Amino acid sequence: MTETFSLVVVAAGQGSRMGGATAKQFLPLAGRPIWEWSALSGGQLFSDNRIGECVFVVPAGTEDMVRESLRPFSFPRTVVAGGKERSQSVFNGVESAKGDFVLIHDGARPFASPPLFKRVMDASSPDHGVVPLVPVSEALKRVDHGRVTPYQREGLFLTQTPQCFPRGALEEALAACGRGAKDEGEAWCSHGGKLVSVEGERRNMKITWPEDLSLAECFMSKTFRTGLGYDVHPLVPGRMLVLGGVTIPEFPLGVLGHSDGDPVVHALCDALLGAAGLGDIGMLYPAGDEAYKGIKSLSLLEDTARRVYALGWDLEWADGILVAQEPRLASHLPSMREAMNGSLPAAWRGRLSLKVKSGEGEGNVGQCCSMVSHAVVTLSAPAWVAREAGEKEGPGR
Ligand code: MG
């Protein structure tokens, strides 16, 4: 039987060195809270079947908020409250984990790459713990009561996370060590455990001081992608007229389709999928599949947006135009926008524009035989996330 790993993201600190009222892991970085970038790395590892679950350790009282933020991610997870000390928070996380091994990761390290996680997991063994290290590159000085003296840096390394340990043995070490260990490696060693190292990553910085956040923002320089969506549906008697997620009353014709036939939402879904390189709604939710018969298109939008968000994309803006001869729809635009906003991840709401245009009596649309909708979406993501999402893209995700 292959060994199972639990990823434990520790994001329970108060971040006092950061200043300000908000704990640092909840400060925004490129459109989402800092800790969520670790969830994104976790999500990529799940898609490779290396990790069985993710445990998020967060400040007591924020569990529900974090659970809500995690909704777009499809991997199995548990959210638990941390303690006053980091060691207690780690203990709570490890206690809730079920894997043979635990990968402990600091929620204030948003840039650890999936290859680093894999290196750490590949080096794991029941006989030792694994820590990523990077050599110290600056010259060191020691300051004692104002006296500055050189300090040899040879043989010195900085310790990063993720760190990997056999779960049961780490739980014992943490219980025995009590408070005060700077990291799990220290608790592990003080309990007589052996450590091995793998090469860490320069980019895997820990956000501790306010200027670290500015540096992190620079590293998040964005890549932009646009996507185009188009849809047309025939108008027939005996069907509901659902547009932008809103049922339009007292019109004798409705949109024909396998789902509720909402062309506004379908065009928006296709624009989102196009920008993320995920195909189109016909590939993701095939018309021949009974599961989608009569389905509300807003549920398709919710699932589409969830997939795009979980890959690391941020919605900059979406614009749509519905071309319809009758009925007059301008008064319904605010409720359509509200309905569609409600199906997007919370961070994306309010970034949606929608317009209507008459068919001017021309062609099928002008003769009230069909309705047509267009949408354009702009997504952004940090360049390295866009690269990794690009490698994973495909309708199977
Ligand atoms: Mg359609």
XYZ file of C-alpha atoms and ligand atoms in Angstrom:
398
model
C 0.000 0.000 0.000
C 1.340 3.420 -0.849
C 1.782 5.936 1.917
C -0.692 8.769 2.317
C 0.180 12.392 2.996
C -1.825 15.096 4.754
C -0.994 18.714 4.003
C -1.302 20.853 7.144
C -1.366 24.596 6.367
C -0.602 26.575 9.515
C -2.240 30.003 9.289
C -3.230 30.630 12.898
C -0.717 33.356 13.851
C -1.556 36.914 14.794
C 1.309 38.320 12.691
C 2.335 40.950 15.250
C 5.518 41.893 13.316
C 3.325 42.960 10.410
C 1.498 45.661 12.410
C -2.161 46.488 11.683
C -5.385 44.929 12.917
C -5.643 42.129 10.329
C -3.591 38.969 10.857
C -1.025 38.848 8.040
C -2.285 35.592 6.487
C -5.602 37.351 5.738
C -4.021 40.366 4.008
C -4.700 40.433 0.257
C -1.993 39.365 -2.183
C -2.855 39.458 -5.917
C -6.596 39.252 -5.345
C -6.833 36.662 -2.568
C -5.754 36.283 1.068
C -2.107 35.236 1.506
C -2.964 31.842 3.061
C -5.108 30.884 0.068
C -2.044 30.636 -2.201
C -1.025 27.613 -0.111
C -4.471 26.128 -0.752
C -3.779 26.589 -4.451
C -0.487 24.641 -4.225
C -2.405 22.005 -2.269
C -5.028 21.797 -5.021
C -2.335 21.136 -7.630
C -0.915 18.302 -5.530
C -4.355 16.732 -5.178
C -4.701 16.618 -8.943
C -1.530 14.454 -8.957
C -3.004 12.135 -6.274
C -0.057 12.657 -3.956
C -2.002 14.144 -1.054
C -5.192 12.752 0.472
C -6.434 15.710 2.502
C -5.622 19.224 3.575
C -5.933 20.541 7.142
C -6.103 24.329 7.593
C -5.216 25.635 11.056
C -6.638 29.137 11.484
C -7.285 31.581 14.342
C -10.203 30.525 16.564
C -13.357 32.288 15.365
C -12.306 32.468 11.680
C -13.076 28.828 10.815
C -16.389 29.554 9.043
C -14.906 32.403 7.006
C -12.053 30.128 5.858
C -14.458 27.265 5.047
C -16.420 29.706 2.870
C -13.238 30.854 1.059
C -12.359 27.210 0.371
C -15.662 26.476 -1.398
C -14.226 26.803 -4.918
C -11.625 24.095 -4.168
C -12.698 20.508 -4.683
C -10.124 18.668 -2.499
C -11.037 17.074 0.877
C -10.198 19.380 3.772
C -10.689 20.092 7.448
C -10.542 23.512 9.095
C -9.450 23.570 12.756
C -8.740 26.327 15.273
C -5.135 26.946 16.253
C -3.751 27.802 19.697
C -1.908 30.771 21.173
C 1.531 29.368 20.277
C 2.592 28.112 16.868
C 3.532 24.729 18.389
C -0.023 24.313 19.756
C -1.500 25.233 16.356
C 0.703 22.679 14.608
C -0.271 20.083 17.218
C -3.994 20.748 16.608
C -3.452 20.358 12.853
C -1.426 17.156 13.170
C -3.984 15.712 15.583
C -6.753 16.263 12.987
C -4.728 14.763 10.117
C -5.160 11.153 9.022
C -2.257 10.518 6.617
C 0.799 8.339 7.349
C 2.880 11.491 6.853
C 2.165 15.146 7.511
C 3.510 17.978 5.376
C 3.523 21.044 7.604
C 3.407 24.259 5.582
C 3.473 27.846 6.739
C 0.417 29.782 5.469
C 2.629 32.895 5.135
C 4.736 31.197 2.403
C 2.605 31.658 -0.711
C 5.296 30.783 -3.284
C 6.330 27.210 -2.447
C 6.131 25.397 -5.789
C 4.531 21.994 -6.372
C 7.993 20.575 -7.326
C 9.283 21.584 -3.850
C 6.363 19.759 -2.185
C 7.179 16.719 -4.327
C 10.891 16.818 -3.408
C 9.996 16.858 0.270
C 7.505 13.987 -0.115
C 9.950 11.906 -2.182
C 12.560 12.186 0.608
C 10.121 11.170 3.373
C 10.652 8.025 5.451
C 9.289 6.598 8.726
C 12.880 6.963 10.047
C 13.410 10.694 9.614
C 11.906 14.134 9.131
C 12.536 16.228 5.980
C 13.202 19.985 5.889
C 13.936 22.220 2.871
C 17.045 24.362 3.359
C 18.619 27.272 1.478
C 22.197 28.420 2.103
C 22.710 31.770 3.815
C 24.040 34.139 1.152
C 24.681 37.352 3.104
C 27.610 37.914 5.461
C 26.498 37.473 9.069
C 27.187 39.628 12.144
C 26.360 39.007 15.749
C 25.196 41.937 17.889
C 25.702 41.601 21.662
C 24.775 44.645 23.741
C 25.634 46.926 20.819
C 28.969 45.175 20.026
C 29.044 43.979 16.385
C 31.253 41.006 15.505
C 31.520 38.863 12.355
C 29.794 35.500 12.456
C 30.847 32.577 10.253
C 28.105 31.631 7.793
C 29.763 28.411 6.550
C 27.500 25.474 7.241
C 24.520 27.676 8.070
C 21.207 27.324 6.263
C 17.747 28.868 6.440
C 14.884 26.462 7.111
C 11.721 26.631 5.036
C 8.457 24.735 4.860
C 6.879 22.359 3.830
C 8.494 20.012 6.349
C 7.493 16.339 6.329
C 7.295 13.874 9.232
C 5.686 10.537 10.045
C 2.454 11.703 11.663
C 2.327 9.631 14.863
C 5.984 10.272 15.748
C 5.638 14.044 15.163
C 2.549 14.137 17.383
C 4.619 12.515 20.172
C 7.528 14.916 19.640
C 5.244 17.974 19.714
C 3.476 16.748 22.869
C 6.828 16.089 24.582
C 8.464 19.328 23.442
C 5.724 21.636 24.671
C 5.925 25.284 23.693
C 8.722 27.317 22.265
C 10.033 25.300 19.306
C 10.658 27.644 16.336
C 9.553 24.966 13.920
C 8.615 21.303 13.769
C 12.183 20.319 12.877
C 13.329 21.717 16.235
C 10.639 19.836 18.187
C 11.503 16.694 16.211
C 15.263 16.935 16.958
C 14.776 17.746 20.639
C 12.799 14.493 20.900
C 15.751 12.586 19.405
C 14.485 12.468 15.815
C 16.773 12.479 12.776
C 16.427 15.128 10.057
C 17.411 15.088 6.394
C 17.279 18.051 4.051
C 16.238 18.769 0.480
C 17.053 21.855 -1.547
C 14.652 24.708 -0.712
C 13.673 27.520 -3.058
C 14.765 31.170 -3.043
C 11.275 32.143 -4.152
C 9.726 30.418 -1.119
C 9.884 33.572 1.018
C 8.051 33.974 4.299
C 5.916 37.096 4.573
C 6.739 38.516 8.001
C 7.429 42.257 7.752
C 5.372 44.906 5.875
C 8.091 45.273 3.197
C 7.903 41.514 2.518
C 4.358 42.093 1.283
C 5.563 44.742 -1.201
C 8.228 42.320 -2.443
C 5.614 39.579 -2.746
C 3.378 41.897 -4.802
C 6.295 42.496 -7.206
C 6.717 38.750 -7.588
C 3.024 38.512 -8.424
C 3.406 40.539 -11.664
C 0.382 39.570 -13.679
C -0.351 37.761 -16.912
C -3.656 38.638 -18.597
C -5.841 36.417 -20.793
C -9.075 37.226 -22.560
C -11.870 34.859 -23.513
C -14.776 35.229 -25.925
C -18.194 33.616 -25.542
C -21.104 33.416 -27.984
C -24.442 31.643 -27.782
C -27.672 31.454 -29.757
C -30.917 29.733 -28.758
C -34.211 29.427 -30.698
C -37.336 31.003 -29.204
C -40.321 28.622 -29.018
C -43.737 28.544 -27.325
C -44.150 26.471 -24.153
C -40.680 27.165 -22.673
C -39.612 29.517 -19.889
C -37.683 32.614 -20.869
C -34.605 32.541 -18.598
C -32.034 35.253 -19.286
C -29.045 36.094 -17.087
C -30.444 33.698 -14.469
C -33.755 35.586 -14.253
C -37.116 34.201 -15.386
C -38.792 36.896 -17.476
C -42.558 36.832 -16.847
C -45.465 37.186 -19.275
C -43.743 36.494 -22.571
C -45.303 33.799 -24.792
C -41.953 32.435 -26.054
C -39.061 30.807 -24.220
C -35.522 29.643 -25.009
C -35.130 26.098 -26.312
C -32.182 24.151 -24.913
C -31.037 21.042 -23.021
C -30.594 23.111 -19.854
C -32.839 26.098 -19.111
C -31.291 27.481 -22.315
C -30.033 30.774 -20.855
C -27.835 32.248 -23.642
C -26.488 35.089 -21.446
C -25.065 32.703 -18.851
C -23.803 30.254 -21.505
C -21.874 32.995 -23.296
C -20.348 34.121 -19.983
C -19.331 30.525 -19.114
C -17.674 30.084 -22.505
C -15.784 33.365 -22.143
C -14.490 32.293 -18.698
C -13.484 28.851 -19.971
C -11.873 30.329 -23.065
C -9.738 32.726 -21.054
C -8.608 29.912 -18.723
C -7.948 27.514 -21.643
C -10.453 24.985 -20.283
C -12.463 24.310 -23.458
C -16.167 25.189 -23.623
C -19.405 24.308 -21.845
C -20.299 21.708 -24.488
C -17.154 19.757 -23.460
C -17.647 20.196 -19.709
C -21.411 19.694 -19.518
C -22.384 17.694 -22.638
C -25.936 18.179 -23.933
C -26.244 14.378 -24.236
C -25.670 13.915 -20.490
C -28.934 13.378 -18.576
C -27.332 14.996 -15.501
C -27.617 18.405 -17.174
C -31.174 18.053 -18.549
C -33.205 21.092 -17.462
C -30.384 22.241 -15.166
C -30.285 25.893 -14.128
C -27.546 27.546 -16.147
C -26.551 29.494 -13.026
C -25.324 26.174 -11.531
C -23.148 25.687 -14.618
C -21.791 29.219 -14.120
C -21.085 28.481 -10.456
C -19.150 25.321 -11.348
C -17.322 26.984 -14.254
C -16.253 29.974 -12.126
C -15.194 27.620 -9.305
C -12.900 25.671 -11.653
C -11.329 28.839 -13.053
C -10.852 30.363 -9.567
C -9.318 27.132 -8.202
C -6.611 27.295 -10.894
C -5.480 30.674 -9.504
C -7.164 33.047 -11.955
C -8.655 36.348 -10.874
C -11.568 37.920 -12.779
C -10.659 41.445 -13.862
C -13.888 42.159 -15.730
C -16.649 40.498 -17.705
C -18.845 42.269 -20.238
C -21.852 40.832 -22.020
C -24.399 41.864 -24.610
C -27.732 40.205 -25.241
C -29.355 40.807 -28.610
C -33.149 40.353 -28.429
C -36.051 41.884 -30.340
C -38.734 41.377 -27.713
C -39.579 41.782 -24.860
C -37.950 45.000 -23.633
C -35.341 43.817 -21.135
C -33.465 46.885 -19.878
C -35.426 46.980 -16.602
C -34.340 43.385 -15.840
C -30.605 44.101 -16.201
C -29.933 44.842 -12.485
C -31.575 41.570 -11.375
C -29.699 39.608 -14.089
C -26.383 41.063 -12.903
C -27.281 40.286 -9.303
C -28.235 36.687 -10.144
C -25.010 36.058 -12.080
C -22.844 37.797 -9.448
C -24.362 35.418 -6.881
C -22.938 32.438 -8.791
C -19.390 33.810 -8.820
C -16.776 33.405 -6.052
C -17.283 36.191 -3.485
C -14.064 37.969 -4.516
C -15.327 38.351 -8.099
C -18.711 39.918 -7.415
C -19.396 43.346 -8.892
C -17.044 42.834 -11.858
C -19.779 42.121 -14.345
C -21.361 44.359 -16.977
C -24.359 43.425 -19.114
C -26.178 45.281 -21.862
C -29.141 44.562 -24.124
C -29.581 45.514 -27.738
C -32.610 45.268 -29.991
C -32.509 43.032 -33.055
C -33.566 46.056 -35.162
C -36.036 43.805 -36.965
C -33.163 42.136 -38.828
C -32.751 38.403 -39.422
C -33.797 35.607 -37.028
C -33.244 37.720 -33.926
C -35.198 40.636 -35.388
C -38.061 38.262 -36.292
C -38.198 37.002 -32.659
C -37.116 33.485 -33.726
C -33.959 33.453 -31.579
C -31.812 35.339 -29.084
C -28.040 35.818 -29.282
C -25.577 36.643 -26.530
C -21.899 37.629 -26.555
C -19.450 37.922 -23.640
C -15.834 38.954 -23.156
C -13.858 38.068 -20.027
C -10.446 39.252 -18.861
C -8.650 37.036 -16.350
C -5.352 37.715 -14.624
C -2.966 35.574 -12.598
C 0.618 35.848 -11.388
C 2.836 34.807 -14.308
C 4.073 31.629 -12.540
C 0.497 30.574 -11.678
C -0.626 31.156 -15.275
C 2.281 28.972 -16.457
C 1.402 26.140 -14.057
C -2.360 26.439 -14.807
C -1.482 26.268 -18.512
C 0.317 22.955 -18.002
C -2.754 21.544 -16.212
C -5.406 22.920 -18.537
C -7.953 20.584 -20.027
C -11.667 19.924 -19.720
C -11.124 16.982 -17.331
C -10.260 19.228 -14.388
Mg -26.381 27.563 -24.995
